[in-house]
Amino acid sequence: MSEIQSIAAMILISIGTFFLFVGSWGIVRLPDFYSRTHAVSLSDTMGIILVLGGLMVYEGFTLQSAKLFIAIVFMALAGPTGSHAIARAAFRAGLKPLFSGGRKEKETDATGT
Amino acid sequence: MQSFFIYISVILTIIILIPLYRVYIGPSIYDRVLGAGSIGTKTLVLICLIGFAFDRFDMFLDITIAYAVLNFIGVLAMAKYLNSMRGKNE
Amino acid sequence: MQPELEITLPFFILITAWLAIVAKNLLTAAVALTVFSFLMALAFVSMGAVDVGFTEAVVGAGVTGVFIIVVIFKTARRTQDRSDMRFKYLKGLAIAAFGALLIYGSTALPIRGDADPPMNRPISLIGSVNAASYYIQNAYKDAETPNMVTVILADYRGYDTLGEVIVILAAGLICFLLLRKQGRQREIQR
């Protein structure tokens, strides 16, 4: 039982690390601020849920795994909310999204850089 | 299993370098805040993994939850401030 | 700290610190400082000093970043480096000498995790009684809290912490009063 737990935890943590890597890579690779927000909010939240879920599987039924579950629920709520707040601030400040056929963004946002 | 946690921690530490590049080059302040939030997220996972590697997870777990709340509040405060500053500094 | 993290983590801390110094755009420097505080808190936590890391995360990454961004929006956005070039080599020499002095002093520190360093022995090197050994022997008996650092901060130094809180409260109140008066004067001028 313990070996199965360890292997499942290893697999979950590895997949979660891969998702975190994809989210980070998306921050650099994507051309536009709003698509970068997409990368952060979705991939990073998925990676955190998978890694903490793997640790939960490794821990078993204890008080610590219940706390981990609370952390997972909080991160699943907080990550997209934070990204949405930044995207809303950027949109209200007048940062234009990149439409198809457009070039890469210049420093044209209203508040400057 | 302990060494597996350590290896994952080192890999995550290297992954932190990628949003750091976006913090450096990012054309607008929003990109930079986004990169800082992403780095905070990875730091949270790292604290969790370090707690497992040290086998003192009960102590590190409270830190993890508090850190998550802090990261969230920091990003929200920056977004709120940037939102309230629009049109005022032209 | 594990040796693998001990190699990689200071490397990133140095990169972010260099970034915060070099950046011409002050907002970049502010965000880089926030990232620096996150990594510094991670280093403290991985060395086992959880409460120090927690304070660093609260103050450095949470409060200071927001404050610096508010100040930058109120004032100028870019740095104006007007460093005078006189005594350039003399300044460099002074900084290098100070760094060498610090490195020389740090070689005499006890190894991290040492159970019997000189300052924790019951009798110090010159023959007086050490306070640290009293704390180590009696902290759990006096307060029955498992963390010794917490006992020293909250029980033995309770009045000290109370004084610090009063000082911070007074400073915050004075800042609030001063800024409020300035705002009212500006309204009168308009």
Coordinates of C-alpha atoms in Angstrom, one line a residue:
Chain A
M1 CA 0.0 0.0 0.0
S2 CA 2.8 2.4 1.0
E3 CA 4.7 1.7 -2.3
I4 CA 1.6 2.3 -4.3
Q5 CA 1.1 5.6 -2.4
S6 CA 4.7 6.6 -3.1
I7 CA 4.5 5.8 -6.8
A8 CA 1.2 7.6 -7.2
A9 CA 2.6 10.7 -5.4
M10 CA 5.7 10.7 -7.6
I11 CA 3.6 10.5 -10.7
L12 CA 1.3 13.3 -9.6
I13 CA 4.2 15.6 -8.4
S14 CA 6.0 15.0 -11.7
I15 CA 3.0 15.9 -13.8
G16 CA 2.4 19.0 -11.6
T17 CA 5.9 20.1 -12.1
F18 CA 5.5 19.7 -15.8
F19 CA 2.4 22.0 -15.6
L20 CA 4.3 24.5 -13.6
F21 CA 7.0 24.5 -16.3
V22 CA 4.4 24.9 -19.0
G23 CA 2.9 27.9 -17.2
S24 CA 6.3 29.5 -16.8
W25 CA 7.2 28.9 -20.4
G26 CA 4.0 30.4 -21.5
I27 CA 4.8 33.6 -19.6
V28 CA 7.8 34.1 -21.8
R29 CA 6.6 32.6 -25.0
L30 CA 3.1 34.1 -25.6
P31 CA 3.0 37.4 -27.5
D32 CA 0.4 39.3 -25.5
F33 CA -0.3 40.3 -21.9
Y34 CA -3.8 38.8 -21.9
S35 CA -2.6 35.4 -23.2
R36 CA 0.1 35.5 -20.6
T37 CA -2.5 35.9 -18.0
H38 CA -4.2 32.8 -19.4
A39 CA -0.9 30.8 -19.0
V40 CA -0.4 31.9 -15.4
S41 CA -4.0 31.4 -14.2
L42 CA -4.7 28.0 -15.8
S43 CA -1.4 26.1 -15.9
D44 CA 0.0 27.3 -12.6
T45 CA -3.2 26.6 -10.7
M46 CA -3.4 23.1 -12.3
G47 CA 0.3 22.5 -11.4
I48 CA -0.3 23.5 -7.8
I49 CA -3.4 21.3 -7.4
L50 CA -1.5 18.3 -8.8
V51 CA 1.6 18.8 -6.7
L52 CA -0.3 19.4 -3.4
G53 CA -2.6 16.5 -4.3
G54 CA 0.4 14.3 -4.8
L55 CA 1.7 15.3 -1.3
M56 CA -1.8 14.6 0.0
V57 CA -1.7 11.1 -1.4
Y58 CA 1.8 10.6 0.1
E59 CA 0.6 11.8 3.5
G60 CA -2.5 9.6 3.8
F61 CA -5.5 10.4 6.0
T62 CA -4.1 12.8 8.6
L63 CA -4.7 16.3 9.9
Q64 CA -1.9 17.5 7.6
S65 CA -3.6 16.2 4.5
A66 CA -6.8 18.0 5.6
K67 CA -4.8 21.3 5.8
L68 CA -3.3 20.5 2.4
F69 CA -6.9 20.1 1.0
I70 CA -7.7 23.6 2.5
A71 CA -4.6 25.0 0.8
I72 CA -5.7 23.4 -2.6
V73 CA -9.2 24.9 -2.3
F74 CA -7.7 28.3 -1.5
M75 CA -5.2 28.2 -4.4
A76 CA -7.9 27.1 -6.8
L77 CA -9.9 30.1 -5.9
A78 CA -7.1 32.6 -5.5
G79 CA -4.9 32.0 -8.5
P80 CA -7.5 32.8 -11.2
T81 CA -8.9 35.7 -9.1
G82 CA -5.5 37.4 -8.9
S83 CA -4.9 37.0 -12.6
H84 CA -8.3 38.3 -13.3
A85 CA -7.7 41.4 -11.1
I86 CA -4.5 42.2 -12.9
A87 CA -6.1 41.7 -16.3
R88 CA -9.0 44.0 -15.3
A89 CA -6.6 46.7 -14.1
A90 CA -4.7 46.4 -17.4
F91 CA -7.9 46.5 -19.5
R92 CA -9.2 49.6 -17.7
A93 CA -5.9 51.3 -18.1
G94 CA -6.2 50.9 -21.8
L95 CA -3.8 48.1 -22.7
K96 CA -4.9 46.8 -26.1
P97 CA -5.2 43.1 -26.7
L98 CA -3.4 41.7 -29.6
F99 CA -5.7 40.7 -32.4
S100 CA -4.9 38.3 -35.3
G101 CA -2.7 39.8 -37.9
G102 CA -1.3 42.4 -35.4
R103 CA 2.3 42.8 -34.7
K104 CA 4.0 42.2 -31.3
E105 CA 3.0 44.7 -28.7
K106 CA 4.9 48.0 -28.2
E107 CA 5.0 50.1 -25.2
T108 CA 1.7 51.7 -25.8
D109 CA -0.2 51.2 -22.6
A110 CA -1.8 54.3 -21.0
T111 CA 0.1 54.2 -17.8
G112 CA 3.5 53.7 -19.6
T113 CA 6.2 51.5 -18.3
Chain B
M1 CA 11.6 9.5 -1.6
Q2 CA 13.4 12.3 0.3
S3 CA 15.9 12.7 -2.6
F4 CA 13.0 12.8 -5.0
F5 CA 11.6 15.8 -3.2
I6 CA 15.0 17.5 -3.2
Y7 CA 15.4 16.9 -7.0
I8 CA 11.9 18.4 -7.6
S9 CA 12.8 21.4 -5.5
V10 CA 16.0 22.0 -7.5
I11 CA 14.0 21.7 -10.8
L12 CA 11.4 24.2 -9.5
T13 CA 14.2 26.6 -8.5
I14 CA 15.5 26.5 -12.0
I15 CA 11.9 27.0 -13.4
I16 CA 11.8 30.2 -11.3
L17 CA 14.4 31.7 -13.7
I18 CA 11.8 31.7 -16.6
P19 CA 9.3 34.2 -15.1
L20 CA 12.2 36.2 -13.8
Y21 CA 13.2 36.8 -17.5
R22 CA 9.6 38.2 -18.1
V23 CA 10.0 40.4 -15.0
Y24 CA 13.2 41.8 -16.5
I25 CA 12.0 42.4 -20.1
G26 CA 8.2 42.7 -19.6
P27 CA 7.0 45.8 -21.5
S28 CA 4.3 46.9 -19.0
I29 CA 4.0 46.9 -15.3
Y30 CA 1.2 44.3 -15.5
D31 CA 3.6 41.8 -17.0
R32 CA 6.0 42.3 -14.2
V33 CA 3.3 41.9 -11.5
L34 CA 2.1 38.8 -13.2
G35 CA 5.6 37.3 -13.3
A36 CA 6.1 38.2 -9.6
G37 CA 2.8 36.4 -8.7
S38 CA 3.9 33.4 -10.7
I39 CA 7.3 33.3 -8.8
G40 CA 5.4 33.5 -5.5
T41 CA 3.3 30.5 -6.6
K42 CA 6.3 28.4 -7.3
T43 CA 7.9 29.5 -4.0
L44 CA 4.8 28.2 -2.2
V45 CA 5.2 24.8 -3.8
L46 CA 8.9 24.9 -2.9
I47 CA 8.2 25.6 0.8
C48 CA 5.8 22.6 0.8
L49 CA 8.4 20.3 -0.8
I50 CA 11.1 21.5 1.6
G51 CA 8.8 20.7 4.5
F52 CA 8.4 17.2 3.3
A53 CA 12.2 16.9 2.6
F54 CA 12.9 17.9 6.2
D55 CA 10.2 15.6 7.6
R56 CA 8.8 18.5 9.7
F57 CA 5.7 19.0 7.6
D58 CA 3.3 20.1 10.4
M59 CA 5.4 23.3 10.9
F60 CA 5.8 24.2 7.2
L61 CA 2.2 23.6 6.3
D62 CA 0.9 26.6 8.3
I63 CA 3.6 28.7 6.6
T64 CA 2.4 27.5 3.2
I65 CA -1.2 28.5 3.8
A66 CA -0.2 31.9 5.2
Y67 CA 2.2 32.4 2.3
A68 CA -0.6 31.6 -0.2
V69 CA -2.8 34.3 1.5
L70 CA 0.0 36.8 1.4
N71 CA 0.8 36.2 -2.2
F72 CA -2.8 36.6 -3.1
I73 CA -3.2 39.8 -1.1
G74 CA 0.0 41.3 -2.6
V75 CA -1.2 40.7 -6.1
L76 CA -4.7 42.1 -5.3
A77 CA -3.2 45.2 -3.6
M78 CA -1.0 45.9 -6.6
A79 CA -3.9 45.4 -9.0
K80 CA -6.2 47.5 -6.9
Y81 CA -3.7 50.3 -6.8
L82 CA -3.0 50.2 -10.6
N83 CA -6.7 50.2 -11.1
S84 CA -7.2 53.3 -9.0
M85 CA -4.3 55.2 -10.7
R86 CA -5.7 55.1 -14.2
G87 CA -6.0 58.6 -15.8
K88 CA -4.4 60.3 -12.8
N89 CA -0.8 60.4 -13.9
E90 CA -1.0 61.5 -17.4
Chain C
M1 CA 19.8 23.6 3.8
Q2 CA 20.3 20.7 1.4
P3 CA 23.5 21.1 -0.7
E4 CA 21.7 21.1 -4.0
L5 CA 19.5 24.0 -2.9
E6 CA 22.5 25.7 -1.3
I7 CA 24.0 25.9 -4.8
T8 CA 21.0 27.1 -6.8
L9 CA 19.1 29.4 -4.4
P10 CA 21.9 32.0 -3.7
F11 CA 22.5 32.2 -7.5
F12 CA 19.0 33.4 -8.1
I13 CA 19.1 35.7 -5.1
L14 CA 22.2 37.3 -6.6
I15 CA 20.5 37.6 -10.0
T16 CA 17.4 39.4 -8.5
A17 CA 19.5 41.7 -6.4
W18 CA 21.6 42.7 -9.4
L19 CA 18.4 43.2 -11.4
A20 CA 17.0 45.5 -8.7
I21 CA 20.2 47.6 -8.7
V22 CA 20.8 47.8 -12.4
A23 CA 17.2 48.4 -13.7
K24 CA 16.7 52.0 -15.1
N25 CA 12.9 51.6 -14.8
L26 CA 12.0 52.0 -11.1
L27 CA 8.9 49.8 -11.4
T28 CA 11.1 46.9 -12.6
A29 CA 13.4 47.5 -9.6
A30 CA 10.4 47.4 -7.3
V31 CA 9.1 44.1 -8.7
A32 CA 12.6 42.6 -8.7
L33 CA 12.9 43.6 -5.0
T34 CA 9.6 41.8 -4.3
V35 CA 10.9 38.7 -6.0
F36 CA 14.2 39.0 -4.0
S37 CA 12.2 39.1 -0.8
F38 CA 10.3 35.9 -1.8
L39 CA 13.5 34.1 -2.6
M40 CA 15.1 35.4 0.6
A41 CA 12.2 34.1 2.6
L42 CA 12.6 30.7 0.9
A43 CA 16.2 30.7 1.9
F44 CA 15.4 31.4 5.5
V45 CA 12.7 28.8 5.6
S46 CA 15.0 26.2 4.0
M47 CA 17.6 26.9 6.7
G48 CA 15.0 26.2 9.4
A49 CA 14.3 29.8 10.6
V50 CA 10.6 29.7 9.8
D51 CA 9.5 32.8 11.7
V52 CA 12.3 34.9 10.2
G53 CA 11.3 33.8 6.7
F54 CA 7.6 34.5 7.5
T55 CA 8.5 38.0 8.7
E56 CA 10.5 38.6 5.5
A57 CA 7.6 37.4 3.4
V58 CA 5.1 39.7 5.1
V59 CA 7.3 42.8 5.2
G60 CA 9.5 42.5 2.2
A61 CA 7.2 40.9 -0.4
G62 CA 3.8 42.1 0.8
V63 CA 4.0 45.6 2.4
T64 CA 7.2 47.1 1.0
G65 CA 6.5 46.3 -2.7
V66 CA 3.1 48.0 -2.5
F67 CA 4.5 51.0 -0.7
I68 CA 7.4 51.4 -3.2
I69 CA 4.9 51.2 -6.1
V70 CA 2.7 53.9 -4.5
V71 CA 5.7 56.2 -4.0
I72 CA 6.9 55.6 -7.6
F73 CA 3.5 56.6 -9.0
K74 CA 3.5 59.7 -6.8
T75 CA 7.0 60.8 -8.0
A76 CA 9.3 60.2 -11.0
R77 CA 9.3 57.0 -13.0
R78 CA 12.9 56.7 -14.1
T79 CA 16.2 57.1 -12.2
Q80 CA 18.5 60.0 -12.8
D81 CA 21.9 58.7 -12.0
R82 CA 24.1 61.7 -11.2
S83 CA 27.0 60.0 -9.5
D84 CA 30.1 62.1 -9.4
M85 CA 33.2 60.4 -10.8
R86 CA 35.6 61.9 -8.4
F87 CA 37.6 59.5 -6.2
K88 CA 36.2 56.6 -8.2
Y89 CA 39.1 54.2 -7.5
L90 CA 39.3 55.3 -3.9
K91 CA 35.6 54.4 -3.4
G92 CA 36.0 51.0 -5.1
L93 CA 39.0 50.3 -2.9
A94 CA 37.1 51.2 0.3
I95 CA 34.2 49.0 -0.7
A96 CA 36.5 46.1 -1.5
A97 CA 38.3 46.5 1.8
F98 CA 35.1 46.5 3.7
G99 CA 33.9 43.3 1.9
A100 CA 37.2 41.6 2.6
L101 CA 36.8 42.6 6.3
L102 CA 33.3 41.1 6.4
I103 CA 34.4 37.9 4.8
Y104 CA 37.4 37.6 7.2
G105 CA 35.0 38.1 10.1
S106 CA 32.5 35.5 8.9
T107 CA 35.2 32.8 8.9
A108 CA 35.2 32.9 12.7
L109 CA 31.4 32.3 13.0
P110 CA 30.4 28.8 14.3
I111 CA 29.2 26.2 11.7
R112 CA 25.5 26.2 11.1
G113 CA 23.9 23.5 13.2
D114 CA 26.8 23.3 15.6
A115 CA 25.4 22.0 19.0
D116 CA 28.2 23.4 21.1
P117 CA 29.3 26.9 19.9
P118 CA 31.2 29.1 22.3
M119 CA 28.3 31.5 23.0
N120 CA 26.0 28.8 24.2
R121 CA 28.3 27.3 26.8
P122 CA 27.2 28.0 30.4
I123 CA 30.4 29.9 31.1
S124 CA 31.7 32.3 28.4
L125 CA 35.3 32.6 27.3
I126 CA 36.1 35.4 29.8
G127 CA 34.5 33.6 32.7
S128 CA 31.1 35.3 33.0
V129 CA 27.7 33.5 32.9
N130 CA 26.0 33.2 29.5
A131 CA 22.4 34.2 29.1
A132 CA 21.9 31.8 26.1
S133 CA 22.5 28.7 28.1
Y134 CA 19.9 29.8 30.6
Y135 CA 17.4 30.2 27.8
I136 CA 18.3 26.8 26.3
Q137 CA 17.9 25.0 29.7
N138 CA 14.9 26.8 31.1
A139 CA 12.8 28.0 28.1
Y140 CA 10.5 25.0 28.0
K141 CA 10.1 24.8 31.8
D142 CA 9.2 28.5 32.0
A143 CA 6.7 28.8 29.2
E144 CA 5.9 25.3 28.0
T145 CA 6.0 26.4 24.3
P146 CA 7.9 24.0 22.1
N147 CA 9.6 26.7 20.0
M148 CA 12.5 28.4 21.8
V149 CA 12.7 31.5 19.6
T150 CA 9.0 32.1 20.2
V151 CA 9.5 31.9 23.9
I152 CA 12.4 34.4 23.8
L153 CA 10.5 36.8 21.6
A154 CA 7.1 36.7 23.2
D155 CA 7.7 35.8 26.9
Y156 CA 11.2 36.9 27.9
R157 CA 11.2 40.0 25.7
G158 CA 7.5 40.7 26.0
Y159 CA 7.8 44.2 27.3
D160 CA 10.4 44.9 24.6
T161 CA 8.0 43.8 21.9
L162 CA 5.3 46.0 23.5
G163 CA 7.6 49.0 23.3
E164 CA 8.3 48.3 19.6
V165 CA 4.5 48.1 19.0
I166 CA 4.0 51.5 20.7
V167 CA 6.8 53.1 18.6
I168 CA 5.3 51.8 15.4
L169 CA 1.9 52.9 16.4
A170 CA 3.2 56.4 17.2
A171 CA 5.0 56.6 13.8
G172 CA 2.0 55.5 11.9
L173 CA -0.3 58.0 13.7
I174 CA 2.2 60.9 13.0
C175 CA 2.5 59.9 9.3
F176 CA -1.3 59.8 9.1
L177 CA -1.7 63.3 10.8
L178 CA 1.0 64.9 8.7
L179 CA -0.3 63.6 5.3
R180 CA -3.8 64.5 6.2
K181 CA -2.9 68.1 7.0
Q182 CA -1.0 68.5 3.8
G183 CA -4.0 67.3 1.8
R184 CA -6.3 69.8 3.4
Q185 CA -3.8 72.7 2.7
R186 CA -3.7 71.7 -1.0
E187 CA -7.5 71.8 -1.1
I188 CA -7.5 75.3 0.4
Q189 CA -4.9 76.5 -2.2
R190 CA -7.2 75.4 -4.9

